[in-house]
Coordinates of N, CA and C in Angstrom, one line a residue:
Chain A
E974 N -14.2 21.8 -8.8 CA -14.3 20.4 -8.6 C -14.4 20.1 -7.2
A975 N -15.3 19.2 -6.4 CA -15.4 18.9 -5.2 C -14.2 18.0 -4.8
Q976 N -13.6 18.5 -3.8 CA -12.2 17.5 -3.3 C -11.9 17.9 -1.8
V977 N -10.9 17.1 -1.5 CA -10.2 17.3 -0.3 C -8.9 17.5 -0.7
T978 N -8.5 18.7 -0.4 CA -6.8 18.9 -0.8 C -6.1 18.8 0.5
Q979 N -5.0 17.9 0.4 CA -4.1 17.6 1.7 C -2.6 18.0 1.0
N980 N -2.1 18.6 1.9 CA -0.5 18.8 1.6 C 0.4 19.0 2.9
P981 N 1.6 18.3 2.7 CA 2.2 18.1 1.5 C 1.8 16.4 1.0
R982 N 2.2 16.2 -0.1 CA 2.3 14.5 -0.4 C 3.1 13.9 0.1
Y983 N 4.5 14.3 0.3 CA 5.5 13.7 0.6 C 6.4 14.7 1.8
L984 N 6.7 13.9 2.9 CA 7.4 14.7 3.8 C 8.7 13.8 4.5
I985 N 9.6 14.3 4.7 CA 10.6 13.4 5.4 C 11.3 14.7 6.2
T986 N 11.0 14.3 7.6 CA 11.5 15.1 8.8 C 12.4 14.5 9.8
V987 N 12.7 15.1 10.7 CA 13.7 14.5 11.7 C 12.9 14.6 13.2
T988 N 13.2 13.7 14.0 CA 12.6 13.7 15.2 C 12.5 14.8 16.0
G989 N 11.4 15.1 16.3 CA 11.2 16.4 17.4 C 10.9 17.6 16.6
K990 N 11.0 17.6 15.3 CA 10.7 18.8 14.5 C 9.1 18.9 14.3
K991 N 8.5 20.1 14.9 CA 7.1 20.3 14.7 C 6.5 20.2 13.2
L992 N 5.6 19.8 12.9 CA 5.1 19.8 11.5 C 3.5 20.0 11.3
T993 N 2.9 20.4 10.4 CA 1.6 20.3 10.2 C 1.2 19.7 8.8
V994 N 0.3 19.2 8.9 CA -0.2 18.7 7.3 C -1.7 19.3 7.2
T995 N -1.7 19.9 6.3 CA -3.0 20.7 6.0 C -4.1 19.8 5.2
C996 N -5.4 20.1 5.5 CA -6.4 19.6 5.0 C -7.6 20.5 4.5
S997 N -8.1 20.7 3.5 CA -9.1 21.6 3.3 C -10.2 21.1 2.1
Q998 N -11.4 21.2 2.5 CA -12.5 20.5 1.6 C -13.4 21.8 1.0
N999 N -13.9 21.7 -0.2 CA -14.6 22.7 -0.6 C -16.3 22.1 -0.7
M1000 N -16.7 21.1 0.0 CA -17.7 20.5 -0.2 C -18.9 20.9 1.0
N1001 N -18.4 21.6 1.9 CA -19.1 22.3 3.0 C -19.7 21.1 3.9
H1002 N -18.7 20.0 4.1 CA -19.0 19.1 4.8 C -18.7 19.2 6.3
E1003 N -19.8 18.7 7.0 CA -19.5 18.9 8.6 C -18.5 18.0 9.1
Y1004 N -18.5 16.8 8.9 CA -17.6 15.7 9.3 C -16.2 15.7 8.6
M1005 N -15.0 16.0 9.3 CA -14.0 15.4 8.9 C -12.9 14.8 9.8
S1006 N -12.2 13.9 9.1 CA -11.3 12.9 10.1 C -10.0 12.6 9.6
W1007 N -9.2 12.4 10.4 CA -7.7 12.1 9.9 C -7.6 10.6 10.3
Y1008 N -6.8 10.0 9.3 CA -6.6 8.5 9.4 C -4.9 8.4 9.0
R1009 N -4.8 7.0 9.6 CA -3.3 6.7 9.3 C -3.3 5.4 8.7
Q1010 N -2.5 5.0 7.7 CA -2.7 3.6 7.3 C -1.1 3.1 7.3
D1011 N -1.2 1.9 8.0 CA 0.0 1.0 8.0 C 0.1 -0.2 7.6
P1012 N 0.9 -0.7 6.9 CA 0.8 -2.3 6.3 C 0.4 -3.2 7.4
G1013 N -0.6 -4.0 7.1 CA -1.4 -4.9 8.2 C -2.1 -4.6 9.2
L1014 N -2.4 -3.2 9.2 CA -3.3 -2.5 10.1 C -4.2 -1.8 9.6
G1015 N -4.3 -1.5 8.4 CA -5.4 -0.7 8.0 C -5.4 0.6 8.3
L1016 N -6.7 1.1 7.9 CA -6.9 2.6 8.3 C -7.3 2.7 9.7
R1017 N -6.7 3.4 10.5 CA -6.9 3.7 12.0 C -7.3 5.3 12.2
Q1018 N -8.4 5.5 12.7 CA -8.9 6.9 13.0 C -7.8 7.4 14.2
I1019 N -7.3 8.6 13.6 CA -6.7 9.6 14.7 C -7.5 10.6 15.3
Y1020 N -8.0 11.4 14.7 CA -8.9 12.4 15.3 C -10.0 12.6 14.4
Y1021 N -11.0 13.2 14.8 CA -12.3 13.6 14.0 C -13.0 14.8 14.4
S1022 N -13.8 15.4 13.7 CA -14.5 16.6 13.8 C -15.8 16.6 13.3
M1023 N -16.9 16.7 14.3 CA -18.2 16.9 13.7 C -18.8 17.9 13.3
N1024 N -18.0 19.0 13.4 CA -18.4 20.5 13.1 C -17.2 21.6 13.5
V1025 N -17.5 22.9 13.2 CA -16.4 23.7 13.5 C -16.2 23.8 15.4
E1026 N -15.2 23.7 15.6 CA -14.7 23.9 17.2 C -15.2 22.4 17.9
V1027 N -15.6 21.6 17.0 CA -16.0 20.3 17.9 C -14.9 19.0 17.2
T1028 N -14.0 18.7 18.1 CA -13.1 17.7 17.9 C -13.0 16.8 18.9
D1029 N -12.5 15.5 18.7 CA -12.5 14.4 19.5 C -11.6 13.2 18.9
K1030 N -11.0 12.5 19.9 CA -10.0 11.6 19.8 C -10.7 10.2 19.1
G1031 N -9.8 9.6 18.2 CA -10.3 8.5 17.3 C -9.4 7.5 18.0
D1032 N -9.0 6.3 17.6 CA -8.5 5.2 18.4 C -7.0 5.3 18.4
V1033 N -6.2 6.3 17.6 CA -4.8 6.4 18.0 C -4.4 8.1 17.8
P1034 N -4.8 8.5 18.9 CA -4.6 9.9 18.9 C -3.2 10.5 19.6
E1035 N -2.7 9.6 20.2 CA -1.5 9.9 20.8 C -0.4 10.4 19.9
G1036 N 0.0 11.7 20.4 CA 1.3 12.4 19.7 C 0.6 13.3 18.6
Y1037 N -0.6 13.5 18.3 CA -1.3 14.2 17.4 C -2.3 15.3 17.9
K1038 N -2.2 16.5 17.4 CA -3.3 17.4 17.8 C -3.9 18.0 16.6
V1039 N -5.4 18.5 16.6 CA -6.0 18.9 15.3 C -6.7 20.2 16.0
S1040 N -7.0 21.0 15.1 CA -8.1 22.2 15.1 C -9.1 22.2 14.2
R1041 N -10.3 22.9 14.3 CA -11.4 23.0 13.5 C -11.8 24.4 13.7
K1042 N -11.1 25.5 13.2 CA -11.5 26.9 13.4 C -12.4 27.5 12.3
E1043 N -12.5 26.7 11.3 CA -13.4 27.0 10.0 C -13.7 25.5 9.6
K1044 N -14.9 25.7 9.0 CA -15.5 24.5 8.3 C -14.9 23.6 7.4
R1045 N -14.0 24.4 6.5 CA -13.2 23.8 5.5 C -11.9 23.2 5.8
N1046 N -11.4 23.7 7.1 CA -9.8 23.3 7.1 C -10.0 22.3 8.5
F1047 N -8.8 21.4 8.4 CA -9.0 20.4 9.5 C -7.6 19.9 9.5
P1048 N -6.4 20.9 10.1 CA -5.0 20.6 10.0 C -4.6 19.4 11.0
L1049 N -3.7 18.5 10.8 CA -3.0 17.7 11.7 C -1.7 18.2 12.0
I1050 N -1.5 18.3 13.3 CA -0.2 18.9 13.9 C 0.5 17.7 14.6
L1051 N 1.7 17.5 14.4 CA 2.8 16.6 15.1 C 3.6 17.6 16.0
E1052 N 3.5 17.8 17.1 CA 4.2 18.5 18.0 C 5.9 18.1 17.9
S1053 N 5.8 16.8 18.2 CA 7.2 16.3 18.3 C 7.2 14.9 17.8
P1054 N 7.4 14.9 16.3 CA 7.4 13.6 15.6 C 8.1 12.5 16.0
S1055 N 7.8 11.4 16.0 CA 8.8 10.3 16.3 C 8.8 9.3 15.4
P1056 N 9.8 8.5 15.1 CA 9.9 7.5 13.9 C 8.6 6.5 14.1
N1057 N 7.9 6.2 15.0 CA 6.8 5.4 15.0 C 5.4 6.3 14.3
Q1058 N 5.4 7.4 14.1 CA 4.6 8.1 13.3 C 4.7 8.2 11.9
T1059 N 5.9 7.5 11.4 CA 6.1 7.3 9.9 C 4.8 6.4 9.5
S1060 N 4.3 7.0 8.4 CA 2.8 6.4 8.0 C 2.4 7.0 6.8
L1061 N 1.3 6.5 6.5 CA 0.7 7.2 5.2 C -0.7 7.8 5.8
Y1062 N -0.9 9.1 5.7 CA -2.0 9.8 6.4 C -3.0 10.4 5.3
F1063 N -4.4 10.0 5.7 CA -5.5 10.5 4.9 C -6.4 11.5 5.9
C1064 N -6.8 12.6 5.2 CA -8.0 13.2 5.5 C -9.0 12.9 4.9
A1065 N -10.3 12.8 5.4 CA -11.4 12.7 4.8 C -12.7 13.5 5.3
S1066 N -13.5 13.7 4.5 CA -14.7 14.5 4.7 C -16.0 13.6 4.4
T1067 N -17.1 14.1 5.1 CA -18.3 13.6 4.6 C -19.7 14.5 5.1
P1068 N -20.6 14.5 4.3 CA -21.7 15.3 4.9 C -22.3 14.5 6.1
R1069 N -23.1 15.1 6.8 CA -24.1 14.2 7.8 C -24.7 13.1 7.6
G1070 N -24.5 11.8 7.8 CA -25.6 11.0 7.7 C -25.7 10.5 6.3
G1071 N -24.8 10.8 5.4 CA -25.0 10.6 3.9 C -24.5 9.1 3.5
G1072 N -25.3 8.6 2.3 CA -24.8 7.3 1.8 C -23.7 7.5 0.8
D1073 N -23.0 8.6 0.8 CA -22.1 8.8 -0.3 C -20.5 8.5 0.1
G1074 N -20.5 8.2 1.6 CA -19.2 7.9 1.9 C -18.2 8.9 2.1
Y1075 N -16.9 8.8 2.4 CA -15.8 9.7 2.8 C -15.4 10.0 1.4
T1076 N -15.1 11.4 1.2 CA -14.1 11.8 0.1 C -12.8 11.8 0.6
F1077 N -11.9 11.2 0.4 CA -10.5 11.3 0.7 C -9.4 12.5 0.1
G1078 N -8.7 12.7 0.9 CA -7.4 13.5 0.3 C -6.4 12.5 -0.5
S1079 N -5.5 13.3 -1.1 CA -4.7 12.4 -1.9 C -3.5 11.5 -0.9
G1080 N -3.6 11.9 0.3 CA -2.7 11.2 1.2 C -1.4 11.9 1.3
T1081 N -0.7 11.9 2.5 CA 0.6 12.5 3.0 C 1.5 11.3 3.5
R1082 N 2.7 10.8 2.7 CA 3.5 9.9 3.3 C 4.4 10.5 4.0
L1083 N 4.4 10.3 5.2 CA 5.4 11.1 6.3 C 6.4 10.1 6.8
T1084 N 7.6 10.3 6.6 CA 8.8 9.5 7.0 C 9.7 10.5 8.3
V1085 N 9.7 9.9 9.4 CA 10.1 10.6 10.6 C 11.6 10.0 10.7
V1086 N 12.8 10.5 10.7 CA 14.1 9.8 10.7 C 14.8 10.1 12.1
Chain B
G211 N -14.8 -5.1 21.3 CA -14.5 -4.0 20.6 C -15.0 -4.3 19.2
Q212 N -14.8 -3.3 18.2 CA -15.2 -3.6 16.9 C -14.3 -4.4 16.1
N213 N -15.0 -5.3 15.3 CA -14.4 -6.5 14.5 C -14.9 -6.4 13.2
I214 N -13.7 -6.2 12.1 CA -14.3 -6.4 10.8 C -13.2 -7.3 10.1
D215 N -13.8 -8.2 9.4 CA -12.9 -9.3 8.9 C -13.0 -9.6 7.5
Q216 N -11.9 -9.5 7.0 CA -12.0 -9.6 5.3 C -10.8 -10.5 5.1
P217 N -10.6 -11.4 3.8 CA -9.7 -12.0 3.4 C -8.4 -11.3 3.0
T218 N -7.1 -11.6 3.6 CA -6.2 -10.7 3.2 C -5.9 -10.6 1.7
E219 N -5.7 -11.6 0.9 CA -5.4 -11.4 -0.3 C -6.3 -12.6 -1.3
M220 N -6.6 -12.0 -2.5 CA -7.4 -13.1 -3.3 C -6.8 -12.9 -4.6
T221 N -6.9 -13.9 -5.7 CA -6.4 -13.9 -6.8 C -7.7 -14.3 -7.9
A222 N -7.6 -13.6 -9.1 CA -8.7 -14.0 -9.8 C -8.2 -13.8 -11.2
T223 N -9.0 -14.2 -12.4 CA -8.7 -14.2 -13.6 C -9.2 -13.2 -14.4
E224 N -8.6 -12.5 -15.2 CA -9.3 -11.4 -16.0 C -10.4 -11.9 -16.8
G225 N -11.7 -11.2 -16.8 CA -12.9 -11.6 -17.3 C -13.9 -12.5 -16.6
A226 N -13.3 -13.0 -15.1 CA -14.2 -13.6 -14.5 C -14.8 -12.8 -13.3
I227 N -15.4 -13.7 -12.4 CA -16.1 -13.1 -11.2 C -15.5 -13.2 -9.9
V228 N -15.6 -12.2 -9.0 CA -14.8 -12.6 -7.8 C -15.9 -11.9 -6.8
Q229 N -16.0 -12.7 -5.7 CA -16.6 -12.4 -4.4 C -15.8 -12.0 -3.6
I230 N -15.6 -10.8 -2.7 CA -15.0 -10.6 -1.4 C -15.9 -10.3 -0.5
N231 N -15.8 -11.3 0.8 CA -16.5 -11.4 1.8 C -16.0 -10.3 3.0
C232 N -17.0 -9.9 3.8 CA -16.5 -9.0 4.9 C -17.5 -9.5 6.0
T233 N -17.0 -9.9 7.2 CA -18.0 -10.3 8.4 C -17.8 -9.0 9.5
Y234 N -18.7 -8.3 10.1 CA -18.3 -7.6 11.3 C -19.3 -7.9 12.4
Q235 N -18.5 -7.5 13.4 CA -19.2 -7.5 14.8 C -18.9 -6.3 15.5
T236 N -19.8 -5.4 15.4 CA -19.7 -3.9 16.0 C -20.8 -3.5 17.0
S237 N -20.5 -2.6 17.8 CA -21.3 -2.1 19.0 C -22.7 -1.4 18.3
G238 N -22.5 -0.8 17.1 CA -23.5 -0.1 16.4 C -23.4 -0.4 15.0
F239 N -24.4 -0.1 14.3 CA -24.6 -0.3 12.7 C -25.6 0.7 12.2
N240 N -24.8 1.6 11.3 CA -25.8 2.5 10.3 C -25.3 2.6 9.0
G241 N -25.1 1.3 8.7 CA -24.5 1.3 7.2 C -23.1 0.7 6.9
L242 N -22.9 0.0 5.7 CA -21.4 -0.6 5.3 C -21.4 0.1 4.2
F243 N -20.1 0.3 3.9 CA -19.5 0.8 2.7 C -18.3 0.0 2.1
W244 N -18.1 0.0 0.8 CA -16.9 -0.6 0.2 C -16.1 0.3 -0.4
Y245 N -14.7 0.4 -0.4 CA -14.1 1.3 -1.2 C -12.9 0.6 -1.9
Q246 N -12.4 1.1 -2.9 CA -11.3 0.5 -3.8 C -10.3 1.5 -3.5
Q247 N -8.9 0.9 -3.4 CA -7.6 1.6 -3.2 C -6.7 1.0 -3.9
H248 N -6.1 1.8 -5.1 CA -5.0 1.3 -5.6 C -3.7 1.7 -4.6
A249 N -2.5 1.1 -4.8 CA -1.4 1.1 -4.1 C -1.0 2.5 -3.9
G250 N -0.6 3.2 -2.7 CA -0.4 4.3 -2.5 C -1.2 5.5 -2.9
E251 N -2.6 5.0 -3.4 CA -3.7 6.2 -3.7 C -4.6 6.3 -2.5
A252 N -5.4 7.2 -2.7 CA -6.5 7.5 -1.8 C -7.8 6.4 -2.2
P253 N -8.5 5.8 -1.0 CA -9.6 5.1 -1.2 C -10.6 5.7 -1.8
T254 N -11.2 4.9 -2.8 CA -12.4 5.9 -3.6 C -13.8 5.0 -3.3
F255 N -14.8 5.6 -2.9 CA -15.9 5.0 -2.6 C -16.7 4.0 -3.8
L256 N -17.2 2.9 -3.3 CA -17.6 2.0 -4.3 C -19.4 2.0 -4.1
S257 N -19.6 1.4 -2.9 CA -21.2 1.4 -2.6 C -21.3 1.6 -1.2
Y258 N -22.7 1.4 -1.1 CA -23.3 1.7 0.4 C -24.3 0.9 0.6
N259 N -24.3 0.0 1.7 CA -25.9 -0.6 2.0 C -26.1 -0.4 3.4
V260 N -27.4 -0.1 3.6 CA -27.9 0.2 4.8 C -29.1 -1.0 5.3
L261 N -29.8 -1.2 4.0 CA -30.7 -2.3 4.4 C -30.3 -3.8 3.7
D262 N -31.0 -4.7 4.3 CA -30.5 -6.1 3.6 C -30.7 -6.1 2.2
G263 N -30.0 -6.9 1.5 CA -30.2 -7.0 0.1 C -28.9 -6.6 -0.7
L264 N -29.2 -6.6 -2.0 CA -28.2 -6.5 -3.1 C -28.3 -5.2 -3.6
E265 N -27.1 -4.5 -3.6 CA -27.1 -3.1 -4.5 C -26.2 -3.4 -5.7
E266 N -26.7 -3.0 -6.9 CA -25.9 -3.3 -8.3 C -25.5 -2.1 -8.8
K267 N -24.2 -1.8 -9.1 CA -23.8 -0.5 -9.8 C -22.8 -1.1 -10.8
G268 N -23.4 -1.3 -11.9 CA -22.6 -1.6 -13.1 C -21.8 -3.0 -12.8
R269 N -20.5 -2.9 -13.0 CA -20.0 -4.4 -12.7 C -19.9 -4.9 -11.5
F270 N -20.1 -3.8 -10.4 CA -19.9 -4.1 -9.0 C -21.4 -4.2 -8.6
S271 N -21.3 -5.1 -7.5 CA -22.8 -5.2 -6.8 C -22.1 -5.4 -5.0
S272 N -23.2 -5.1 -4.1 CA -22.6 -5.3 -2.9 C -24.0 -5.9 -2.2
F273 N -23.6 -6.8 -1.2 CA -24.7 -7.4 -0.7 C -24.6 -7.2 0.9
L274 N -25.7 -7.1 1.6 CA -25.7 -6.9 3.0 C -26.8 -7.9 3.7
S275 N -26.1 -8.6 4.9 CA -27.2 -9.2 5.6 C -26.9 -8.8 7.1
R276 N -28.0 -8.1 7.7 CA -27.5 -7.2 9.0 C -27.5 -8.3 10.1
S277 N -28.7 -9.5 10.0 CA -28.7 -10.3 10.9 C -27.4 -11.4 11.1
K278 N -26.8 -11.4 10.1 CA -25.6 -12.3 9.9 C -24.4 -11.5 10.2
G279 N -24.6 -10.2 10.0 CA -23.3 -9.6 10.3 C -22.4 -9.8 8.9
Y280 N -22.9 -9.7 7.8 CA -22.2 -10.0 6.7 C -22.4 -9.3 5.3
S281 N -21.4 -9.1 4.7 CA -21.7 -8.3 3.3 C -20.7 -8.9 2.2
Y282 N -20.8 -8.9 1.1 CA -19.9 -9.2 0.2 C -20.0 -8.1 -1.1
L283 N -18.8 -8.0 -1.8 CA -18.4 -7.3 -2.9 C -18.4 -8.2 -3.9
L284 N -19.4 -7.9 -5.0 CA -19.0 -8.9 -6.4 C -18.5 -8.1 -7.6
L285 N -17.4 -8.4 -7.9 CA -17.0 -8.0 -9.2 C -17.0 -8.8 -10.6
K286 N -17.7 -8.2 -11.4 CA -17.7 -9.1 -12.7 C -17.0 -8.7 -13.7
E287 N -17.0 -9.7 -14.8 CA -16.1 -9.1 -16.0 C -14.8 -8.4 -15.5
L288 N -14.1 -9.1 -14.6 CA -12.7 -8.6 -14.2 C -11.9 -8.1 -15.3
Q289 N -11.3 -6.7 -15.0 CA -10.3 -6.2 -15.9 C -9.0 -6.0 -14.9
M290 N -8.0 -5.8 -15.6 CA -6.6 -5.8 -15.0 C -6.5 -4.4 -14.1
K291 N -7.2 -3.6 -14.6 CA -7.5 -2.3 -13.5 C -8.2 -2.6 -12.3
D292 N -8.8 -3.7 -12.2 CA -9.6 -4.0 -10.9 C -8.4 -4.2 -10.0
S293 N -7.2 -4.6 -10.3 CA -6.2 -5.1 -9.5 C -6.0 -3.9 -8.3
A294 N -6.4 -3.9 -7.0 CA -6.3 -3.1 -6.0 C -6.7 -3.7 -4.7
S295 N -6.6 -3.0 -3.8 CA -7.2 -3.6 -2.3 C -8.9 -3.0 -2.4
Y296 N -9.4 -3.9 -1.6 CA -10.8 -3.5 -1.5 C -11.1 -3.5 0.0
L297 N -11.9 -2.2 0.5 CA -11.8 -2.0 2.1 C -13.4 -2.2 2.3
C298 N -13.5 -2.8 3.4 CA -14.9 -3.1 3.8 C -14.9 -1.9 5.1
A299 N -16.1 -1.3 5.4 CA -16.0 -0.3 6.5 C -17.6 0.0 7.1
V300 N -17.6 0.0 8.2 CA -18.8 0.0 8.9 C -19.1 1.3 9.7
R301 N -20.4 2.0 9.5 CA -20.6 3.2 10.2 C -21.1 2.7 11.4
D302 N -20.4 2.8 12.5 CA -20.5 2.1 13.8 C -20.8 3.0 15.0
G303 N -20.6 4.5 14.8 CA -21.0 5.1 15.9 C -19.8 5.6 16.6
K304 N -18.7 4.9 16.4 CA -17.5 5.3 16.9 C -16.9 6.1 16.1
G305 N -16.1 7.2 16.8 CA -15.4 8.3 16.0 C -16.8 9.2 15.4
G306 N -17.7 9.3 16.4 CA -18.9 10.1 16.0 C -20.0 9.4 15.2
A307 N -21.1 10.1 14.7 CA -22.2 9.6 14.2 C -21.8 9.2 12.7
D308 N -20.9 9.7 12.2 CA -20.5 9.5 10.7 C -19.1 8.8 10.7
G309 N -18.5 8.2 11.9 CA -17.3 7.7 12.1 C -17.4 6.2 11.3
L310 N -16.1 5.9 10.6 CA -16.2 4.5 9.9 C -15.2 3.6 10.4
T311 N -15.1 2.5 10.8 CA -14.5 1.6 11.2 C -14.0 0.6 10.1
F312 N -12.7 0.6 9.5 CA -12.2 -0.3 8.6 C -11.8 -1.5 8.8
G313 N -12.0 -2.5 7.9 CA -11.3 -3.6 8.0 C -10.0 -3.6 7.1
K314 N -9.1 -4.5 7.6 CA -7.6 -4.3 7.0 C -7.3 -4.5 5.6
G315 N -8.6 -4.7 4.7 CA -8.6 -4.8 3.2 C -8.1 -6.0 2.7
T316 N -8.8 -6.1 1.2 CA -8.5 -7.5 0.7 C -7.8 -7.1 -0.6
H317 N -6.5 -7.6 -0.7 CA -5.7 -7.4 -1.9 C -6.0 -8.2 -2.9
L318 N -6.5 -7.7 -3.8 CA -7.1 -8.6 -5.2 C -6.0 -8.3 -6.4
I319 N -5.6 -9.5 -6.5 CA -4.6 -9.7 -7.8 C -5.5 -10.4 -8.9
I320 N -5.3 -9.6 -10.0 CA -6.1 -10.1 -11.2 C -5.0 -10.6 -12.2
Q321 N -5.2 -11.8 -12.7 CA -4.0 -12.5 -13.5 C -4.5 -12.5 -15.1
P322 N -3.8 -12.4 -16.1 CA -4.4 -12.5 -17.3 C -4.8 -13.8 -17.8

């Protein structure tokens, strides 16, 4: 089944404890992206990648890192999480220039206390 | 900057028709997408318009006017399961060639 697999679904952590949210797609998509979704603010792009070893900042990159060592994987790293990073996170992928839209992962609800 | 506007909330009746509007002002344009998102779940793709006009897909239709910076999503024969948020998104070249900028979403409430 074509999908984007994102883990974990739920995570509660403490301020400053490094964490990684994994994202993997099996559709051979070139483009992958991370979004966070907050009430009243909608989906905002954190980082994106247009292909292997090519990543760039989105609208809200502060406090996050990503890597794209393989085409299928695009992990999101929070080196030192803070409470303002409490949010619902989505990974998404799409083929280049297509009209099929993004395929989203199931989401990760992160709480930083 | 990029600006995508849609109503925050709408209410409609089961079996009726509802139109959700989206206006956009973006520095680039290479397509407009509509997504449906149920609470706490991932958005799912509904429709794509890149040329002016109407695209129909079953009970859902989407319209685009590039000169007006305007789109709408039309939902017919509303069902209770259509209660969800509807997100308008523009492929505007920000965030790479395939980057999407999303509106804040319209929360649609269906009443019996």
